[in-house]
Structures are given as C-alpha cells and as structure tokens.
Amino acid sequence: MSRVYDLHCHSHFSDGELAPAELVQRAAKHGVTYLALTDHDTIAGLQHAAAAIVEHQLELELVAGVEITCRWQSFEIHLVGLQVNPEHPALLELLQGQQQLRQQRYQLMLDKLHHAGIEVAPPLAAELTMPTRKHLAEALVEQGWVKNFDSAFQRYLGKGQQAYVATDWCDLEAAIGAVHAAGGQAVLAHPHAYQLSNKWLRKLLNEAKGYGLDGLEVAISQQSPGQRSALATMARELDLAASAGSDFHGPRPWRELGKNLCLPPDTVPIWRHWNGSHA
C-alpha cells in the first residue's frame, strides 16, 4: 500500500469542525496512512485520536503534533511540531502560556464587539478547549451580525479591524526550542499564508534555521504549482526538509485530508528523519 502523509490538520479541540475520532476515520477513508493532528496550541485531542484508531482498527499511524502560534518581527507565524512527546514538561509549559493568551484575547475581542454595539453571544471562553477567532466568527454569522464567515474577519476580527486584538505570542525561537525539547521536528506552516515578499520569507527561514528549524511545508492542498515549486527550491537551497499537510479544518471540496500532497522529487521529506520504515 502506498504511503500518504498528511501532517497538518485540526480537530474541534481547536478550530476544526470534527472530533478527533471523526477526523481519523475520515483520514483513513481518504487513503491517508500517516496523519499528524496539529491543533492550535493544544495537544488535548491526541489521546482521543489514538483511542479511535485502536477502536476502529484503522490502518493509520497517528503522528503526535501541535501548531504553535508565534511572533516574529511584527508578524504572527505558525510553527508545526511533529513527532513530539505530548507529556514533555517544556512543551506543556509553553502551551499552557499560549492557552492563557488565547483565553485573554478571546474575551478582549468579545469586549470590543460589545463596545461597538455588536451584542453577539458566542460560547464562553471557559466552555471551549481552545477559544479562537473562528468561534467568534461563527457566532457572528449564526446570530445575523454578518452574512458569512469571511465578512466576520473582513469587518471585525481580521488584523487591523474593529475587534482585532494583537497578542504577544511566544517567540519563534522559544517555540522551536520547546518542540526540540519534546523530541520533535519544527516545521514552518503554510509559508505563503503570511503574505511576505520572497525577500522577507527567506529572511524568516534563515533566522528560523538559526534557531534550529527542521523543515517547511512545501506541499499544501490549496496552492498553485508555482508556489509548490518555489517552496521546494527554498527548502533545497536552505537544506530544510519538506513537509506536506492539508491544513484540514472541515469537509470542503477544495481542501480534503490527503488531497494533492505529493512532494516534488527533489525535496527531502521530513519523515526521512523519523526512522527507516518511513524512508
């Protein structure tokens, strides 16, 4: 059986739509053989995913992962940790700090909405494992304050908008250090999502490599062939491993688990660093 790697996806423990059990079953149905659950700033869904794989006897290997929200310069950058030990104290301490920041940001953004006369009533932060802007956006749509999800970000929740709150996330060096302390590999998530020029993206990658960055996501479900080729070139030139991930949040025709994730042949897959069975 051919190996299919999807090393970036989300469950409802952060801003995904599916429970971990539903996620692993869907991944197996779509032919994924190695799946990394990488919820934002939490590893809470991993044990549920692992239990479901055993319960349903799925031919799927779970890769313990997490997506850490970082700051670099004035940008919010996301770092994926793969093959981490979810019980390592250094990782747990960093994630605990991140979770507190998320709780605070969620309440501050809700306060801003109310101050602007937008009396939306989303779930309370304490009711959510990991409160995110997605939860606020969904409430804005469901309660008729905006017409769709994108409008919620364009009018209120996006950077620079009325209810946006800048957050002092952990720095990139600290995040990479915590991932390495937990025995994992640190991968820059969706490099083109930050809307950096090529010059600034190379600056980010060079600086991150100085902190120990292991790889970058080269293959992403929703990208142009030119973007994938450019990322493969950067990975090769900077001697970084290549990762592949759908960044799946929920069933969508354009972004599915395991879909369109083939790495260019001149890249070194991140899983080559795991063990001989992945080579």
PDB file of C-alpha atoms in Angstrom:
ATOM      1  CA  MET A   1       0.000   0.000   0.000  1.00  0.00           C
ATOM      2  CA  SER A   2       1.372   3.412  -0.932  1.00  0.00           C
ATOM      3  CA  ARG A   3       2.085   5.817   1.910  1.00  0.00           C
ATOM      4  CA  VAL A   4       0.090   9.046   2.090  1.00  0.00           C
ATOM      5  CA  TYR A   5       1.242  11.655   4.595  1.00  0.00           C
ATOM      6  CA  ASP A   6      -0.951  14.480   5.843  1.00  0.00           C
ATOM      7  CA  LEU A   7       0.975  16.265   8.567  1.00  0.00           C
ATOM      8  CA  HIS A   8      -1.249  19.252   9.333  1.00  0.00           C
ATOM      9  CA  CYS A   9      -4.919  19.120  10.348  1.00  0.00           C
ATOM     10  CA  HIS A  10      -7.255  20.322  13.076  1.00  0.00           C
ATOM     11  CA  SER A  11      -9.993  18.866  15.246  1.00  0.00           C
ATOM     12  CA  HIS A  12     -12.670  20.549  17.333  1.00  0.00           C
ATOM     13  CA  PHE A  13     -10.136  20.797  20.149  1.00  0.00           C
ATOM     14  CA  SER A  14      -9.032  23.989  18.378  1.00  0.00           C
ATOM     15  CA  ASP A  15     -10.756  25.438  15.314  1.00  0.00           C
ATOM     16  CA  GLY A  16     -11.594  22.278  13.368  1.00  0.00           C
ATOM     17  CA  GLU A  17     -15.118  21.009  12.843  1.00  0.00           C
ATOM     18  CA  LEU A  18     -14.669  17.282  13.529  1.00  0.00           C
ATOM     19  CA  ALA A  19     -13.968  15.379  16.705  1.00  0.00           C
ATOM     20  CA  PRO A  20     -10.600  13.558  16.672  1.00  0.00           C
ATOM     21  CA  ALA A  21     -12.401  10.213  16.247  1.00  0.00           C
ATOM     22  CA  GLU A  22     -14.258  11.519  13.194  1.00  0.00           C
ATOM     23  CA  LEU A  23     -11.053  13.027  11.835  1.00  0.00           C
ATOM     24  CA  VAL A  24      -9.006   9.807  11.898  1.00  0.00           C
ATOM     25  CA  GLN A  25     -11.850   7.796  10.369  1.00  0.00           C
ATOM     26  CA  ARG A  26     -12.185  10.328   7.557  1.00  0.00           C
ATOM     27  CA  ALA A  27      -8.433  10.305   7.000  1.00  0.00           C
ATOM     28  CA  ALA A  28      -8.363   6.526   6.697  1.00  0.00           C
ATOM     29  CA  LYS A  29     -11.342   6.615   4.312  1.00  0.00           C
ATOM     30  CA  HIS A  30      -9.413   9.028   2.078  1.00  0.00           C
ATOM     31  CA  GLY A  31      -6.349   6.804   1.987  1.00  0.00           C
ATOM     32  CA  VAL A  32      -4.143   8.686   4.440  1.00  0.00           C
ATOM     33  CA  THR A  33      -1.679   6.342   6.153  1.00  0.00           C
ATOM     34  CA  TYR A  34       0.207   8.849   8.359  1.00  0.00           C
ATOM     35  CA  LEU A  35      -1.789  11.656   9.955  1.00  0.00           C
ATOM     36  CA  ALA A  36      -0.496  14.427  12.227  1.00  0.00           C
ATOM     37  CA  LEU A  37      -3.127  16.055  14.412  1.00  0.00           C
ATOM     38  CA  THR A  38      -1.815  19.610  14.877  1.00  0.00           C
ATOM     39  CA  ASP A  39      -4.377  21.605  16.813  1.00  0.00           C
ATOM     40  CA  HIS A  40      -3.581  25.206  17.666  1.00  0.00           C
ATOM     41  CA  ASP A  41      -1.578  25.442  20.887  1.00  0.00           C
ATOM     42  CA  THR A  42      -3.000  22.226  22.363  1.00  0.00           C
ATOM     43  CA  ILE A  43      -2.318  18.503  22.327  1.00  0.00           C
ATOM     44  CA  ALA A  44      -5.614  17.651  24.052  1.00  0.00           C
ATOM     45  CA  GLY A  45      -7.080  15.801  21.056  1.00  0.00           C
ATOM     46  CA  LEU A  46      -4.213  13.353  20.579  1.00  0.00           C
ATOM     47  CA  GLN A  47      -5.338  10.731  23.081  1.00  0.00           C
ATOM     48  CA  HIS A  48      -8.856  10.736  21.604  1.00  0.00           C
ATOM     49  CA  ALA A  49      -7.471  10.256  18.095  1.00  0.00           C
ATOM     50  CA  ALA A  50      -5.199   7.428  19.208  1.00  0.00           C
ATOM     51  CA  ALA A  51      -8.042   5.655  21.014  1.00  0.00           C
ATOM     52  CA  ALA A  52     -10.280   5.882  17.934  1.00  0.00           C
ATOM     53  CA  ILE A  53      -7.606   4.357  15.700  1.00  0.00           C
ATOM     54  CA  VAL A  54      -7.447   1.342  18.016  1.00  0.00           C
ATOM     55  CA  GLU A  55     -11.221   1.112  18.463  1.00  0.00           C
ATOM     56  CA  HIS A  56     -11.939   1.182  14.738  1.00  0.00           C
ATOM     57  CA  GLN A  57      -8.842  -0.836  13.769  1.00  0.00           C
ATOM     58  CA  LEU A  58      -7.766   1.786  11.267  1.00  0.00           C
ATOM     59  CA  GLU A  59      -4.746   1.313   9.030  1.00  0.00           C
ATOM     60  CA  LEU A  60      -3.475   4.715  10.045  1.00  0.00           C
ATOM     61  CA  GLU A  61      -0.468   5.860  12.058  1.00  0.00           C
ATOM     62  CA  LEU A  62      -1.010   8.911  14.233  1.00  0.00           C
ATOM     63  CA  VAL A  63       1.818  11.439  14.372  1.00  0.00           C
ATOM     64  CA  ALA A  64       1.738  13.480  17.586  1.00  0.00           C
ATOM     65  CA  GLY A  65       1.728  17.122  16.578  1.00  0.00           C
ATOM     66  CA  VAL A  66       0.795  20.658  17.501  1.00  0.00           C
ATOM     67  CA  GLU A  67       0.607  24.031  15.728  1.00  0.00           C
ATOM     68  CA  ILE A  68       2.154  26.780  17.841  1.00  0.00           C
ATOM     69  CA  THR A  69       1.286  30.431  17.276  1.00  0.00           C
ATOM     70  CA  CYS A  70       4.466  32.541  17.342  1.00  0.00           C
ATOM     71  CA  ARG A  71       5.599  36.105  16.868  1.00  0.00           C
ATOM     72  CA  TRP A  72       8.402  37.098  14.528  1.00  0.00           C
ATOM     73  CA  GLN A  73       9.094  40.751  13.833  1.00  0.00           C
ATOM     74  CA  SER A  74       5.542  42.185  13.601  1.00  0.00           C
ATOM     75  CA  PHE A  75       4.081  39.008  12.115  1.00  0.00           C
ATOM     76  CA  GLU A  76       2.074  36.109  13.510  1.00  0.00           C
ATOM     77  CA  ILE A  77       3.816  32.923  12.363  1.00  0.00           C
ATOM     78  CA  HIS A  78       2.686  29.333  12.833  1.00  0.00           C
ATOM     79  CA  LEU A  79       5.075  26.512  13.679  1.00  0.00           C
ATOM     80  CA  VAL A  80       4.099  22.863  13.374  1.00  0.00           C
ATOM     81  CA  GLY A  81       5.740  20.441  15.779  1.00  0.00           C
ATOM     82  CA  LEU A  82       5.828  16.814  14.606  1.00  0.00           C
ATOM     83  CA  GLN A  83       6.649  13.623  16.478  1.00  0.00           C
ATOM     84  CA  VAL A  84       6.544  15.459  19.796  1.00  0.00           C
ATOM     85  CA  ASN A  85       6.277  13.862  23.204  1.00  0.00           C
ATOM     86  CA  PRO A  86       2.929  15.304  24.366  1.00  0.00           C
ATOM     87  CA  GLU A  87       3.909  14.790  28.018  1.00  0.00           C
ATOM     88  CA  HIS A  88       7.183  16.706  27.932  1.00  0.00           C
ATOM     89  CA  PRO A  89       7.232  19.473  30.595  1.00  0.00           C
ATOM     90  CA  ALA A  90       8.856  22.115  28.369  1.00  0.00           C
ATOM     91  CA  LEU A  91       6.183  21.724  25.692  1.00  0.00           C
ATOM     92  CA  LEU A  92       3.345  21.622  28.207  1.00  0.00           C
ATOM     93  CA  GLU A  93       4.607  24.768  29.934  1.00  0.00           C
ATOM     94  CA  LEU A  94       4.803  26.686  26.662  1.00  0.00           C
ATOM     95  CA  LEU A  95       1.335  25.525  25.589  1.00  0.00           C
ATOM     96  CA  GLN A  96      -0.149  26.485  28.936  1.00  0.00           C
ATOM     97  CA  GLY A  97       1.095  30.042  28.425  1.00  0.00           C
ATOM     98  CA  GLN A  98      -0.315  30.078  24.901  1.00  0.00           C
ATOM     99  CA  GLN A  99      -3.682  28.879  26.128  1.00  0.00           C
ATOM    100  CA  GLN A 100      -3.863  31.662  28.703  1.00  0.00           C
ATOM    101  CA  LEU A 101      -3.128  34.198  25.966  1.00  0.00           C
ATOM    102  CA  ARG A 102      -5.911  32.738  23.834  1.00  0.00           C
ATOM    103  CA  GLN A 103      -8.399  32.945  26.698  1.00  0.00           C
ATOM    104  CA  GLN A 104      -7.471  36.594  27.294  1.00  0.00           C
ATOM    105  CA  ARG A 105      -7.595  37.524  23.591  1.00  0.00           C
ATOM    106  CA  TYR A 106     -10.994  35.888  23.125  1.00  0.00           C
ATOM    107  CA  GLN A 107     -12.518  37.904  25.975  1.00  0.00           C
ATOM    108  CA  LEU A 108     -10.881  41.160  24.850  1.00  0.00           C
ATOM    109  CA  MET A 109     -12.203  40.716  21.303  1.00  0.00           C
ATOM    110  CA  LEU A 110     -15.669  39.958  22.624  1.00  0.00           C
ATOM    111  CA  ASP A 111     -15.488  43.079  24.795  1.00  0.00           C
ATOM    112  CA  LYS A 112     -14.556  45.152  21.728  1.00  0.00           C
ATOM    113  CA  LEU A 113     -17.512  43.765  19.787  1.00  0.00           C
ATOM    114  CA  HIS A 114     -19.899  44.582  22.625  1.00  0.00           C
ATOM    115  CA  HIS A 115     -18.415  48.069  22.993  1.00  0.00           C
ATOM    116  CA  ALA A 116     -19.153  48.623  19.289  1.00  0.00           C
ATOM    117  CA  GLY A 117     -22.776  47.624  19.829  1.00  0.00           C
ATOM    118  CA  ILE A 118     -22.386  44.115  18.405  1.00  0.00           C
ATOM    119  CA  GLU A 119     -24.161  42.142  21.133  1.00  0.00           C
ATOM    120  CA  VAL A 120     -23.096  38.758  19.875  1.00  0.00           C
ATOM    121  CA  ALA A 121     -23.267  35.862  22.335  1.00  0.00           C
ATOM    122  CA  PRO A 122     -20.659  33.223  21.448  1.00  0.00           C
ATOM    123  CA  PRO A 123     -19.662  30.316  23.693  1.00  0.00           C
ATOM    124  CA  LEU A 124     -17.848  31.471  26.810  1.00  0.00           C
ATOM    125  CA  ALA A 125     -14.066  31.075  26.711  1.00  0.00           C
ATOM    126  CA  ALA A 126     -14.251  28.701  29.677  1.00  0.00           C
ATOM    127  CA  GLU A 127     -16.590  26.426  27.696  1.00  0.00           C
ATOM    128  CA  LEU A 128     -14.058  25.943  24.894  1.00  0.00           C
ATOM    129  CA  THR A 129     -10.939  23.802  24.960  1.00  0.00           C
ATOM    130  CA  MET A 130      -9.136  26.377  22.829  1.00  0.00           C
ATOM    131  CA  PRO A 131     -11.062  29.600  22.103  1.00  0.00           C
ATOM    132  CA  THR A 132     -10.252  31.031  18.669  1.00  0.00           C
ATOM    133  CA  ARG A 133     -11.469  33.755  16.341  1.00  0.00           C
ATOM    134  CA  LYS A 134     -13.338  31.032  14.450  1.00  0.00           C
ATOM    135  CA  HIS A 135     -15.731  30.643  17.384  1.00  0.00           C
ATOM    136  CA  LEU A 136     -16.453  34.374  17.388  1.00  0.00           C
ATOM    137  CA  ALA A 137     -16.888  34.399  13.600  1.00  0.00           C
ATOM    138  CA  GLU A 138     -19.340  31.502  13.717  1.00  0.00           C
ATOM    139  CA  ALA A 139     -21.424  33.278  16.342  1.00  0.00           C
ATOM    140  CA  LEU A 140     -21.452  36.491  14.291  1.00  0.00           C
ATOM    141  CA  VAL A 141     -22.772  34.561  11.291  1.00  0.00           C
ATOM    142  CA  GLU A 142     -25.276  32.401  13.180  1.00  0.00           C
ATOM    143  CA  GLN A 143     -26.732  35.396  15.029  1.00  0.00           C
ATOM    144  CA  GLY A 144     -27.069  37.511  11.905  1.00  0.00           C
ATOM    145  CA  TRP A 145     -24.434  40.172  12.507  1.00  0.00           C
ATOM    146  CA  VAL A 146     -22.589  39.340   9.267  1.00  0.00           C
ATOM    147  CA  LYS A 147     -23.598  37.422   6.170  1.00  0.00           C
ATOM    148  CA  ASN A 148     -20.747  34.927   6.102  1.00  0.00           C
ATOM    149  CA  PHE A 149     -17.540  33.757   7.760  1.00  0.00           C
ATOM    150  CA  ASP A 150     -15.241  35.876   5.585  1.00  0.00           C
ATOM    151  CA  SER A 151     -17.221  39.005   6.359  1.00  0.00           C
ATOM    152  CA  ALA A 152     -16.680  38.446  10.078  1.00  0.00           C
ATOM    153  CA  PHE A 153     -12.928  38.705   9.566  1.00  0.00           C
ATOM    154  CA  GLN A 154     -13.087  41.489   6.987  1.00  0.00           C
ATOM    155  CA  ARG A 155     -15.286  43.712   9.171  1.00  0.00           C
ATOM    156  CA  TYR A 156     -14.363  42.805  12.742  1.00  0.00           C
ATOM    157  CA  LEU A 157     -11.851  40.052  13.520  1.00  0.00           C
ATOM    158  CA  GLY A 158      -9.071  40.381  10.936  1.00  0.00           C
ATOM    159  CA  LYS A 159      -5.798  42.184  11.620  1.00  0.00           C
ATOM    160  CA  GLY A 160      -6.387  45.931  11.820  1.00  0.00           C
ATOM    161  CA  GLN A 161     -10.162  45.571  12.074  1.00  0.00           C
ATOM    162  CA  GLN A 162     -12.515  46.859  14.743  1.00  0.00           C
ATOM    163  CA  ALA A 163     -12.351  43.973  17.219  1.00  0.00           C
ATOM    164  CA  TYR A 164      -8.859  42.678  16.458  1.00  0.00           C
ATOM    165  CA  VAL A 165      -6.515  42.247  19.422  1.00  0.00           C
ATOM    166  CA  ALA A 166      -2.766  41.951  18.871  1.00  0.00           C
ATOM    167  CA  THR A 167      -1.298  39.250  21.093  1.00  0.00           C
ATOM    168  CA  ASP A 168       2.213  38.782  22.430  1.00  0.00           C
ATOM    169  CA  TRP A 169       2.603  35.144  21.424  1.00  0.00           C
ATOM    170  CA  CYS A 170       5.731  33.177  22.282  1.00  0.00           C
ATOM    171  CA  ASP A 171       8.689  33.961  20.064  1.00  0.00           C
ATOM    172  CA  LEU A 172       9.775  31.649  17.270  1.00  0.00           C
ATOM    173  CA  GLU A 173      12.989  30.617  18.996  1.00  0.00           C
ATOM    174  CA  ALA A 174      11.122  29.552  22.136  1.00  0.00           C
ATOM    175  CA  ALA A 175       8.614  27.519  20.126  1.00  0.00           C
ATOM    176  CA  ILE A 176      11.324  25.693  18.185  1.00  0.00           C
ATOM    177  CA  GLY A 177      13.172  25.042  21.440  1.00  0.00           C
ATOM    178  CA  ALA A 178      10.089  23.532  23.080  1.00  0.00           C
ATOM    179  CA  VAL A 179       9.417  21.277  20.076  1.00  0.00           C
ATOM    180  CA  HIS A 180      13.014  20.048  20.111  1.00  0.00           C
ATOM    181  CA  ALA A 181      12.959  19.542  23.874  1.00  0.00           C
ATOM    182  CA  ALA A 182       9.917  17.311  23.337  1.00  0.00           C
ATOM    183  CA  GLY A 183      11.862  15.248  20.786  1.00  0.00           C
ATOM    184  CA  GLY A 184      10.056  16.623  17.731  1.00  0.00           C
ATOM    185  CA  GLN A 185      10.797  18.362  14.467  1.00  0.00           C
ATOM    186  CA  ALA A 186       9.901  22.011  13.910  1.00  0.00           C
ATOM    187  CA  VAL A 187       8.275  22.902  10.579  1.00  0.00           C
ATOM    188  CA  LEU A 188       7.182  26.306   9.296  1.00  0.00           C
ATOM    189  CA  ALA A 189       3.484  26.032   8.461  1.00  0.00           C
ATOM    190  CA  HIS A 190       1.951  27.329   5.190  1.00  0.00           C
ATOM    191  CA  PRO A 191       4.799  29.749   4.306  1.00  0.00           C
ATOM    192  CA  HIS A 192       2.806  31.724   1.732  1.00  0.00           C
ATOM    193  CA  ALA A 193      -0.065  32.443   4.141  1.00  0.00           C
ATOM    194  CA  TYR A 194       1.821  35.288   5.818  1.00  0.00           C
ATOM    195  CA  GLN A 195       1.856  37.347   2.600  1.00  0.00           C
ATOM    196  CA  LEU A 196       5.582  38.015   2.923  1.00  0.00           C
ATOM    197  CA  SER A 197       7.700  39.017  -0.033  1.00  0.00           C
ATOM    198  CA  ASN A 198      10.261  36.444  -1.153  1.00  0.00           C
ATOM    199  CA  LYS A 199      12.952  38.542   0.495  1.00  0.00           C
ATOM    200  CA  TRP A 200      11.152  38.540   3.842  1.00  0.00           C
ATOM    201  CA  LEU A 201      10.220  34.866   3.604  1.00  0.00           C
ATOM    202  CA  ARG A 202      13.873  33.991   3.069  1.00  0.00           C
ATOM    203  CA  LYS A 203      14.796  36.233   5.986  1.00  0.00           C
ATOM    204  CA  LEU A 204      12.266  34.386   8.165  1.00  0.00           C
ATOM    205  CA  LEU A 205      13.525  30.972   7.065  1.00  0.00           C
ATOM    206  CA  ASN A 206      17.180  31.867   7.541  1.00  0.00           C
ATOM    207  CA  GLU A 207      16.545  33.240  11.011  1.00  0.00           C
ATOM    208  CA  ALA A 208      14.366  30.275  11.960  1.00  0.00           C
ATOM    209  CA  LYS A 209      17.018  27.867  10.705  1.00  0.00           C
ATOM    210  CA  GLY A 210      19.451  29.588  13.047  1.00  0.00           C
ATOM    211  CA  TYR A 211      17.086  28.624  15.864  1.00  0.00           C
ATOM    212  CA  GLY A 212      17.015  25.023  14.629  1.00  0.00           C
ATOM    213  CA  LEU A 213      14.089  24.923  12.186  1.00  0.00           C
ATOM    214  CA  ASP A 214      13.960  21.458  10.610  1.00  0.00           C
ATOM    215  CA  GLY A 215      11.656  21.970   7.659  1.00  0.00           C
ATOM    216  CA  LEU A 216       8.857  23.821   5.935  1.00  0.00           C
ATOM    217  CA  GLU A 217       5.547  22.844   4.441  1.00  0.00           C
ATOM    218  CA  VAL A 218       6.146  22.513   0.724  1.00  0.00           C
ATOM    219  CA  ALA A 219       3.005  20.626  -0.329  1.00  0.00           C
ATOM    220  CA  ILE A 220      -0.316  22.133   0.784  1.00  0.00           C
ATOM    221  CA  SER A 221      -3.687  21.096  -0.601  1.00  0.00           C
ATOM    222  CA  GLN A 222      -4.678  24.553  -1.794  1.00  0.00           C
ATOM    223  CA  GLN A 223      -1.714  26.097  -3.636  1.00  0.00           C
ATOM    224  CA  SER A 224      -0.577  26.734  -7.183  1.00  0.00           C
ATOM    225  CA  PRO A 225       2.102  24.587  -8.866  1.00  0.00           C
ATOM    226  CA  GLY A 226       4.325  27.668  -8.919  1.00  0.00           C
ATOM    227  CA  GLN A 227       4.028  28.122  -5.161  1.00  0.00           C
ATOM    228  CA  ARG A 228       4.908  24.481  -4.519  1.00  0.00           C
ATOM    229  CA  SER A 229       7.888  24.694  -6.863  1.00  0.00           C
ATOM    230  CA  ALA A 230       9.138  27.888  -5.204  1.00  0.00           C
ATOM    231  CA  LEU A 231       8.888  26.353  -1.732  1.00  0.00           C
ATOM    232  CA  ALA A 232      10.704  23.225  -2.921  1.00  0.00           C
ATOM    233  CA  THR A 233      13.511  25.431  -4.223  1.00  0.00           C
ATOM    234  CA  MET A 234      13.759  27.273  -0.910  1.00  0.00           C
ATOM    235  CA  ALA A 235      13.825  24.004   1.029  1.00  0.00           C
ATOM    236  CA  ARG A 236      16.589  22.653  -1.174  1.00  0.00           C
ATOM    237  CA  GLU A 237      18.692  25.823  -1.068  1.00  0.00           C
ATOM    238  CA  LEU A 238      18.386  26.188   2.704  1.00  0.00           C
ATOM    239  CA  ASP A 239      18.867  22.465   3.380  1.00  0.00           C
ATOM    240  CA  LEU A 240      15.484  22.142   5.055  1.00  0.00           C
ATOM    241  CA  ALA A 241      13.258  19.084   4.982  1.00  0.00           C
ATOM    242  CA  ALA A 242       9.912  19.251   3.179  1.00  0.00           C
ATOM    243  CA  SER A 243       6.580  18.530   4.825  1.00  0.00           C
ATOM    244  CA  ALA A 244       3.094  18.011   3.406  1.00  0.00           C
ATOM    245  CA  GLY A 245      -0.192  18.959   5.034  1.00  0.00           C
ATOM    246  CA  SER A 246      -3.743  19.796   4.051  1.00  0.00           C
ATOM    247  CA  ASP A 247      -4.406  22.198   6.964  1.00  0.00           C
ATOM    248  CA  PHE A 248      -7.806  20.499   7.055  1.00  0.00           C
ATOM    249  CA  HIS A 249     -10.416  22.151   9.283  1.00  0.00           C
ATOM    250  CA  GLY A 250     -13.585  20.552   7.957  1.00  0.00           C
ATOM    251  CA  PRO A 251     -15.090  18.879   4.878  1.00  0.00           C
ATOM    252  CA  ARG A 252     -14.534  21.146   1.873  1.00  0.00           C
ATOM    253  CA  PRO A 253     -14.256  20.141  -1.808  1.00  0.00           C
ATOM    254  CA  TRP A 254     -11.094  22.216  -2.227  1.00  0.00           C
ATOM    255  CA  ARG A 255      -9.259  21.084   0.940  1.00  0.00           C
ATOM    256  CA  GLU A 256      -9.537  17.448   1.886  1.00  0.00           C
ATOM    257  CA  LEU A 257      -7.433  15.141   4.027  1.00  0.00           C
ATOM    258  CA  GLY A 258      -4.584  13.684   1.995  1.00  0.00           C
ATOM    259  CA  LYS A 259      -5.573  15.541  -1.179  1.00  0.00           C
ATOM    260  CA  ASN A 260      -2.924  16.901  -3.557  1.00  0.00           C
ATOM    261  CA  LEU A 261       0.025  16.473  -1.184  1.00  0.00           C
ATOM    262  CA  CYS A 262       2.759  14.968  -3.356  1.00  0.00           C
ATOM    263  CA  LEU A 263       6.184  16.441  -2.684  1.00  0.00           C
ATOM    264  CA  PRO A 264       8.409  17.442  -5.603  1.00  0.00           C
ATOM    265  CA  PRO A 265      11.010  14.712  -6.235  1.00  0.00           C
ATOM    266  CA  ASP A 266      13.993  16.950  -5.460  1.00  0.00           C
ATOM    267  CA  THR A 267      13.000  17.505  -1.818  1.00  0.00           C
ATOM    268  CA  VAL A 268      13.899  15.553   1.322  1.00  0.00           C
ATOM    269  CA  PRO A 269      10.684  14.527   3.141  1.00  0.00           C
ATOM    270  CA  ILE A 270      10.550  15.355   6.839  1.00  0.00           C
ATOM    271  CA  TRP A 271       9.632  11.741   7.610  1.00  0.00           C
ATOM    272  CA  ARG A 272      13.042  10.588   6.363  1.00  0.00           C
ATOM    273  CA  HIS A 273      14.285  11.834   9.724  1.00  0.00           C
ATOM    274  CA  TRP A 274      11.963   9.592  11.715  1.00  0.00           C
ATOM    275  CA  ASN A 275      13.063   6.024  11.117  1.00  0.00           C
ATOM    276  CA  GLY A 276      13.882   3.617   8.295  1.00  0.00           C
ATOM    277  CA  SER A 277      10.288   2.461   7.842  1.00  0.00           C
ATOM    278  CA  HIS A 278       9.322   5.936   6.591  1.00  0.00           C
ATOM    279  CA  ALA A 279      12.116   6.306   4.061  1.00  0.00           C
TER     280      ALA A 279
END
